[in-house]
Short mmCIF file of the C-alpha atoms (twelve columns), coordinates in Angstrom:
data_MODEL
# 
_entry.id   MODEL 
# 
loop_
_atom_site.group_PDB 
_atom_site.id 
_atom_site.type_symbol 
_atom_site.label_atom_id 
_atom_site.label_alt_id 
_atom_site.label_comp_id 
_atom_site.label_asym_id 
_atom_site.label_seq_id 
_atom_site.Cartn_x 
_atom_site.Cartn_y 
_atom_site.Cartn_z 
_atom_site.pdbx_PDB_model_num 
ATOM 1   C CA . UNK A 1   0.209   0.159   -0.079  1 
ATOM 2   C CA . UNK A 2   1.277   3.583   -1.030  1 
ATOM 3   C CA . UNK A 3   2.392   5.402   1.499   1 
ATOM 4   C CA . UNK A 4   2.703   9.558   1.414   1 
ATOM 5   C CA . UNK A 5   3.906   12.169  3.578   1 
ATOM 6   C CA . UNK A 6   1.425   14.417  4.928   1 
ATOM 7   C CA . UNK A 7   1.599   16.802  7.742   1 
ATOM 8   C CA . UNK A 8   -0.739  17.309  10.742  1 
ATOM 9   C CA . UNK A 9   -1.883  19.946  12.772  1 
ATOM 10  C CA . UNK A 10  -1.564  17.811  16.264  1 
ATOM 11  C CA . UNK A 11  -2.090  19.076  19.977  1 
ATOM 12  C CA . UNK A 12  1.144   18.734  22.308  1 
ATOM 13  C CA . UNK A 13  -1.031  16.417  24.452  1 
ATOM 14  C CA . UNK A 14  -2.926  14.412  22.076  1 
ATOM 15  C CA . UNK A 15  0.698   13.588  20.641  1 
ATOM 16  C CA . UNK A 16  2.554   13.317  23.809  1 
ATOM 17  C CA . UNK A 17  -0.386  10.308  24.669  1 
ATOM 18  C CA . UNK A 18  0.075   9.164   21.063  1 
ATOM 19  C CA . UNK A 19  4.081   8.860   21.657  1 
ATOM 20  C CA . UNK A 20  3.210   6.749   24.758  1 
ATOM 21  C CA . UNK A 21  1.096   4.520   23.185  1 
ATOM 22  C CA . UNK A 22  3.138   3.687   20.275  1 
ATOM 23  C CA . UNK A 23  5.956   2.722   22.861  1 
ATOM 24  C CA . UNK A 24  4.189   0.279   24.659  1 
ATOM 25  C CA . UNK A 25  2.780   -1.195  21.443  1 
ATOM 26  C CA . UNK A 26  6.451   -1.708  20.042  1 
ATOM 27  C CA . UNK A 27  5.515   0.893   17.142  1 
ATOM 28  C CA . UNK A 28  6.232   4.554   16.063  1 
ATOM 29  C CA . UNK A 29  3.878   7.501   15.967  1 
ATOM 30  C CA . UNK A 30  3.320   7.714   12.459  1 
ATOM 31  C CA . UNK A 31  2.218   3.842   12.005  1 
ATOM 32  C CA . UNK A 32  -0.050  4.015   14.843  1 
ATOM 33  C CA . UNK A 33  -1.984  7.342   13.360  1 
ATOM 34  C CA . UNK A 34  -2.019  5.498   10.487  1 
ATOM 35  C CA . UNK A 35  -3.592  2.111   12.085  1 
ATOM 36  C CA . UNK A 36  -6.060  4.720   14.475  1 
ATOM 37  C CA . UNK A 37  -7.243  5.552   11.229  1 
ATOM 38  C CA . UNK A 38  -7.839  2.891   9.268   1 
ATOM 39  C CA . UNK A 39  -9.332  1.632   11.912  1 
ATOM 40  C CA . UNK A 40  -12.135 4.561   11.887  1 
ATOM 41  C CA . UNK A 41  -12.531 4.212   8.532   1 
ATOM 42  C CA . UNK A 42  -13.163 0.886   8.697   1 
ATOM 43  C CA . UNK A 43  -10.113 0.943   5.721   1 
ATOM 44  C CA . UNK A 44  -8.216  -2.847  5.737   1 
ATOM 45  C CA . UNK A 45  -4.699  -2.534  5.935   1 
ATOM 46  C CA . UNK A 46  -1.754  -4.683  5.126   1 
ATOM 47  C CA . UNK A 47  -0.779  -4.725  8.695   1 
ATOM 48  C CA . UNK A 48  -4.589  -4.601  10.227  1 
ATOM 49  C CA . UNK A 49  -4.976  -7.734  7.645   1 
ATOM 50  C CA . UNK A 50  -1.552  -9.398  8.722   1 
ATOM 51  C CA . UNK A 51  -3.156  -8.918  12.866  1 
ATOM 52  C CA . UNK A 52  -6.295  -10.107 12.365  1 
ATOM 53  C CA . UNK A 53  -4.721  -13.435 11.014  1 
ATOM 54  C CA . UNK A 54  -2.290  -13.712 13.536  1 
ATOM 55  C CA . UNK A 55  -5.724  -13.243 15.725  1 
ATOM 56  C CA . UNK A 56  -7.477  -15.334 14.402  1 
ATOM 57  C CA . UNK A 57  -4.838  -18.428 14.315  1 
ATOM 58  C CA . UNK A 58  -4.331  -17.555 17.600  1 
ATOM 59  C CA . UNK A 59  -7.874  -18.215 18.535  1 
ATOM 60  C CA . UNK A 60  -7.604  -21.443 16.083  1 
ATOM 61  C CA . UNK A 61  -4.740  -22.785 18.469  1 
ATOM 62  C CA . UNK A 62  -5.027  -22.011 21.832  1 
ATOM 63  C CA . UNK A 63  -6.956  -25.418 22.650  1 
ATOM 64  C CA . UNK A 64  -4.550  -27.457 20.679  1 
ATOM 65  C CA . UNK A 65  -2.417  -29.860 23.528  1 
ATOM 66  C CA . UNK A 66  0.809   -29.914 20.716  1 
ATOM 67  C CA . UNK A 67  0.796   -26.260 19.272  1 
ATOM 68  C CA . UNK A 68  1.830   -23.531 22.273  1 
ATOM 69  C CA . UNK A 69  1.001   -19.965 19.585  1 
ATOM 70  C CA . UNK A 70  2.466   -16.384 20.432  1 
ATOM 71  C CA . UNK A 71  2.808   -13.411 18.714  1 
ATOM 72  C CA . UNK A 72  4.045   -9.985  19.897  1 
ATOM 73  C CA . UNK A 73  1.597   -6.949  19.000  1 
ATOM 74  C CA . UNK A 74  1.489   -5.046  15.459  1 
ATOM 75  C CA . UNK A 75  4.283   -7.795  14.278  1 
ATOM 76  C CA . UNK A 76  4.499   -9.426  11.006  1 
ATOM 77  C CA . UNK A 77  5.819   -12.811 12.536  1 
ATOM 78  C CA . UNK A 78  3.927   -14.945 14.769  1 
ATOM 79  C CA . UNK A 79  5.460   -18.832 16.551  1 
ATOM 80  C CA . UNK A 80  4.361   -21.486 17.577  1 
ATOM 81  C CA . UNK A 81  6.312   -24.177 19.752  1 
ATOM 82  C CA . UNK A 82  5.697   -27.740 19.905  1 
ATOM 83  C CA . UNK A 83  8.011   -30.819 21.810  1 
ATOM 84  C CA . UNK A 84  8.558   -34.069 19.777  1 
ATOM 85  C CA . UNK A 85  8.810   -36.937 21.906  1 
ATOM 86  C CA . UNK A 86  12.224  -37.660 21.825  1 
ATOM 87  C CA . UNK A 87  14.274  -38.485 24.772  1 
ATOM 88  C CA . UNK A 88  14.862  -34.851 26.161  1 
ATOM 89  C CA . UNK A 89  11.951  -33.558 24.662  1 
ATOM 90  C CA . UNK A 90  13.529  -31.059 22.301  1 
ATOM 91  C CA . UNK A 91  11.388  -28.058 21.706  1 
ATOM 92  C CA . UNK A 92  10.630  -27.007 17.985  1 
ATOM 93  C CA . UNK A 93  9.682   -23.773 16.828  1 
ATOM 94  C CA . UNK A 94  7.446   -22.723 14.034  1 
ATOM 95  C CA . UNK A 95  7.527   -19.014 12.824  1 
ATOM 96  C CA . UNK A 96  5.125   -17.840 10.609  1 
ATOM 97  C CA . UNK A 97  5.714   -14.174 8.857   1 
ATOM 98  C CA . UNK A 98  3.276   -12.276 6.650   1 
ATOM 99  C CA . UNK A 99  4.389   -9.435  3.770   1 
ATOM 100 C CA . UNK A 100 2.794   -6.866  3.493   1 
ATOM 101 C CA . UNK A 101 3.264   -6.657  -0.033  1 
ATOM 102 C CA . UNK A 102 0.951   -9.249  -1.700  1 
ATOM 103 C CA . UNK A 103 2.447   -8.814  -5.188  1 
ATOM 104 C CA . UNK A 104 4.522   -12.568 -4.382  1 
ATOM 105 C CA . UNK A 105 3.980   -15.284 -2.120  1 
ATOM 106 C CA . UNK A 106 2.156   -14.997 0.941   1 
ATOM 107 C CA . UNK A 107 4.083   -15.366 3.823   1 
ATOM 108 C CA . UNK A 108 7.570   -17.758 4.793   1 
ATOM 109 C CA . UNK A 109 7.071   -20.829 7.032   1 
ATOM 110 C CA . UNK A 110 9.941   -21.559 9.037   1 
ATOM 111 C CA . UNK A 111 10.943  -24.660 10.871  1 
ATOM 112 C CA . UNK A 112 13.744  -24.069 13.627  1 
ATOM 113 C CA . UNK A 113 15.236  -26.884 16.078  1 
ATOM 114 C CA . UNK A 114 17.916  -27.050 18.196  1 
ATOM 115 C CA . UNK A 115 19.567  -29.912 19.391  1 
ATOM 116 C CA . UNK A 116 23.509  -31.795 19.512  1 
ATOM 117 C CA . UNK A 117 22.168  -35.199 18.797  1 
ATOM 118 C CA . UNK A 118 23.390  -36.412 15.314  1 
ATOM 119 C CA . UNK A 119 20.840  -38.642 14.834  1 
ATOM 120 C CA . UNK A 120 17.719  -36.077 15.262  1 
ATOM 121 C CA . UNK A 121 19.243  -33.718 13.100  1 
ATOM 122 C CA . UNK A 122 19.561  -36.965 10.636  1 
ATOM 123 C CA . UNK A 123 15.854  -37.911 11.136  1 
ATOM 124 C CA . UNK A 124 14.844  -34.366 10.614  1 
ATOM 125 C CA . UNK A 125 16.752  -33.658 8.122   1 
ATOM 126 C CA . UNK A 126 15.049  -36.821 5.905   1 
ATOM 127 C CA . UNK A 127 11.969  -36.251 7.012   1 
ATOM 128 C CA . UNK A 128 12.057  -32.133 5.592   1 
ATOM 129 C CA . UNK A 129 13.826  -33.651 1.848   1 
ATOM 130 C CA . UNK A 130 10.532  -36.381 2.336   1 
ATOM 131 C CA . UNK A 131 8.324   -33.211 3.001   1 
ATOM 132 C CA . UNK A 132 9.174   -31.575 -0.692  1 
ATOM 133 C CA . UNK A 133 9.472   -34.229 -2.418  1 
ATOM 134 C CA . UNK A 134 5.674   -35.346 -1.589  1 
ATOM 135 C CA . UNK A 135 4.529   -31.506 -1.979  1 
ATOM 136 C CA . UNK A 136 6.543   -31.246 -5.263  1 
ATOM 137 C CA . UNK A 137 4.314   -34.558 -6.903  1 
ATOM 138 C CA . UNK A 138 1.528   -33.719 -4.715  1 
ATOM 139 C CA . UNK A 139 0.661   -29.756 -5.094  1 
ATOM 140 C CA . UNK A 140 3.305   -27.691 -7.332  1 
ATOM 141 C CA . UNK A 141 0.955   -27.202 -10.011 1 
ATOM 142 C CA . UNK A 142 -1.821  -25.789 -8.244  1 
ATOM 143 C CA . UNK A 143 0.161   -23.144 -6.469  1 
ATOM 144 C CA . UNK A 144 0.752   -19.660 -8.708  1 
ATOM 145 C CA . UNK A 145 4.309   -19.389 -8.293  1 
ATOM 146 C CA . UNK A 146 6.581   -22.473 -7.460  1 
ATOM 147 C CA . UNK A 147 7.161   -23.144 -3.434  1 
ATOM 148 C CA . UNK A 148 11.098  -21.795 -2.564  1 
ATOM 149 C CA . UNK A 149 12.537  -24.618 -0.246  1 
ATOM 150 C CA . UNK A 150 15.648  -24.105 1.926   1 
ATOM 151 C CA . UNK A 151 17.301  -26.333 4.742   1 
ATOM 152 C CA . UNK A 152 19.794  -24.728 6.751   1 
ATOM 153 C CA . UNK A 153 21.849  -26.361 9.697   1 
ATOM 154 C CA . UNK A 154 18.791  -26.353 12.298  1 
ATOM 155 C CA . UNK A 155 15.833  -24.531 10.206  1 
ATOM 156 C CA . UNK A 156 13.554  -25.625 7.476   1 
ATOM 157 C CA . UNK A 157 12.097  -22.915 5.158   1 
ATOM 158 C CA . UNK A 158 9.618   -22.708 2.552   1 
ATOM 159 C CA . UNK A 159 7.337   -20.051 0.823   1 
ATOM 160 C CA . UNK A 160 3.315   -19.625 1.393   1 
ATOM 161 C CA . UNK A 161 1.387   -18.937 -1.815  1 
ATOM 162 C CA . UNK A 162 -2.301  -20.088 -2.244  1 
ATOM 163 C CA . UNK A 163 -3.707  -21.722 -4.946  1 
ATOM 164 C CA . UNK A 164 -5.396  -19.505 -7.435  1 
ATOM 165 C CA . UNK A 165 -8.971  -19.668 -8.574  1 
ATOM 166 C CA . UNK A 166 -10.278 -18.349 -5.452  1 
ATOM 167 C CA . UNK A 167 -10.746 -15.287 -3.309  1 
ATOM 168 C CA . UNK A 168 -9.138  -15.621 0.632   1 
ATOM 169 C CA . UNK A 169 -10.576 -13.765 3.759   1 
ATOM 170 C CA . UNK A 170 -8.759  -13.174 6.550   1 
ATOM 171 C CA . UNK A 171 -10.569 -16.304 7.869   1 
ATOM 172 C CA . UNK A 172 -9.574  -18.492 5.075   1 
ATOM 173 C CA . UNK A 173 -5.947  -17.475 5.414   1 
ATOM 174 C CA . UNK A 174 -5.861  -18.020 8.633   1 
ATOM 175 C CA . UNK A 175 -7.423  -21.390 8.895   1 
ATOM 176 C CA . UNK A 176 -5.154  -21.785 5.932   1 
ATOM 177 C CA . UNK A 177 -2.465  -22.049 8.142   1 
ATOM 178 C CA . UNK A 178 -3.079  -23.344 11.025  1 
ATOM 179 C CA . UNK A 179 -3.993  -26.407 9.664   1 
ATOM 180 C CA . UNK A 180 -1.005  -26.737 7.427   1 
ATOM 181 C CA . UNK A 181 1.608   -26.283 10.064  1 
ATOM 182 C CA . UNK A 182 -1.062  -28.650 12.540  1 
ATOM 183 C CA . UNK A 183 -0.286  -31.238 9.198   1 
ATOM 184 C CA . UNK A 184 3.469   -30.714 9.451   1 
ATOM 185 C CA . UNK A 185 3.719   -30.904 13.369  1 
ATOM 186 C CA . UNK A 186 1.940   -34.213 13.719  1 
ATOM 187 C CA . UNK A 187 2.841   -35.861 10.713  1 
ATOM 188 C CA . UNK A 188 6.763   -34.933 11.233  1 
ATOM 189 C CA . UNK A 189 6.448   -36.234 15.404  1 
ATOM 190 C CA . UNK A 190 5.079   -39.739 13.662  1 
ATOM 191 C CA . UNK A 191 7.671   -40.601 11.493  1 
ATOM 192 C CA . UNK A 192 10.521  -38.696 13.827  1 
ATOM 193 C CA . UNK A 193 8.606   -41.846 16.131  1 
ATOM 194 C CA . UNK A 194 8.647   -44.397 13.445  1 
ATOM 195 C CA . UNK A 195 5.069   -44.720 13.751  1 
ATOM 196 C CA . UNK A 196 4.603   -43.478 10.155  1 
ATOM 197 C CA . UNK A 197 6.882   -45.304 7.028   1 
ATOM 198 C CA . UNK A 198 7.938   -42.162 3.929   1 
ATOM 199 C CA . UNK A 199 4.636   -43.644 2.319   1 
ATOM 200 C CA . UNK A 200 2.257   -43.018 5.521   1 
ATOM 201 C CA . UNK A 201 3.332   -39.047 5.671   1 
ATOM 202 C CA . UNK A 202 2.444   -38.777 1.872   1 
ATOM 203 C CA . UNK A 203 -1.093  -41.058 2.362   1 
ATOM 204 C CA . UNK A 204 -1.484  -38.810 5.208   1 
ATOM 205 C CA . UNK A 205 -0.912  -35.578 3.113   1 
ATOM 206 C CA . UNK A 206 -3.192  -37.304 0.376   1 
ATOM 207 C CA . UNK A 207 -5.932  -38.144 2.944   1 
ATOM 208 C CA . UNK A 208 -5.773  -34.113 3.907   1 
ATOM 209 C CA . UNK A 209 -5.594  -32.620 0.609   1 
ATOM 210 C CA . UNK A 210 -8.856  -34.541 0.204   1 
ATOM 211 C CA . UNK A 211 -10.710 -33.972 3.819   1 
ATOM 212 C CA . UNK A 212 -10.676 -30.345 1.799   1 
ATOM 213 C CA . UNK A 213 -8.067  -27.860 3.109   1 
ATOM 214 C CA . UNK A 214 -6.301  -25.019 1.145   1 
ATOM 215 C CA . UNK A 215 -3.142  -25.918 -0.510  1 
ATOM 216 C CA . UNK A 216 -0.878  -23.563 0.440   1 
# 
């Protein structure tokens, strides 16, 4: 959304209170004034859209026993934590970043894990590579642009794009992201625990698609 510099005549008392509120919310004066005016005129700004999506994801996951959501006010990124059923229960952190510019991908999902176990690192590396192969086979042709994947030491990333052909509300986006992270977390845990084979993971992904979940 294009922004232009404007001059406003405001009282010192108003500016002082705006600055105090902006500081508490972790933003600046211009951004807060823009947000207040957008809310007053009921204009959907990129910042408001992201905030609404994250709020709804938090509500959808509020009763989830596996994923614990966290989002800071006015942030473009939210996180979810999950624990692996593996010896000392290492933590996996999911981070969802949504872009303000919607011309390209909607955002990016990152999966971050910390462990000193070479065995676990190798198993997670194998799962991430399996996940990419499954998605290349099953959903790549439905996305408006190919998903971009990256695998670093202890970090897996994937861009998020919604399938073309329909309009998505903020509720649709929140539901799609929540369902996708739940699926990823469940199948990754099953694979690492040895209860799901590579073919099981693929079959579960196909079943999930057939249940009408949105392709990301």
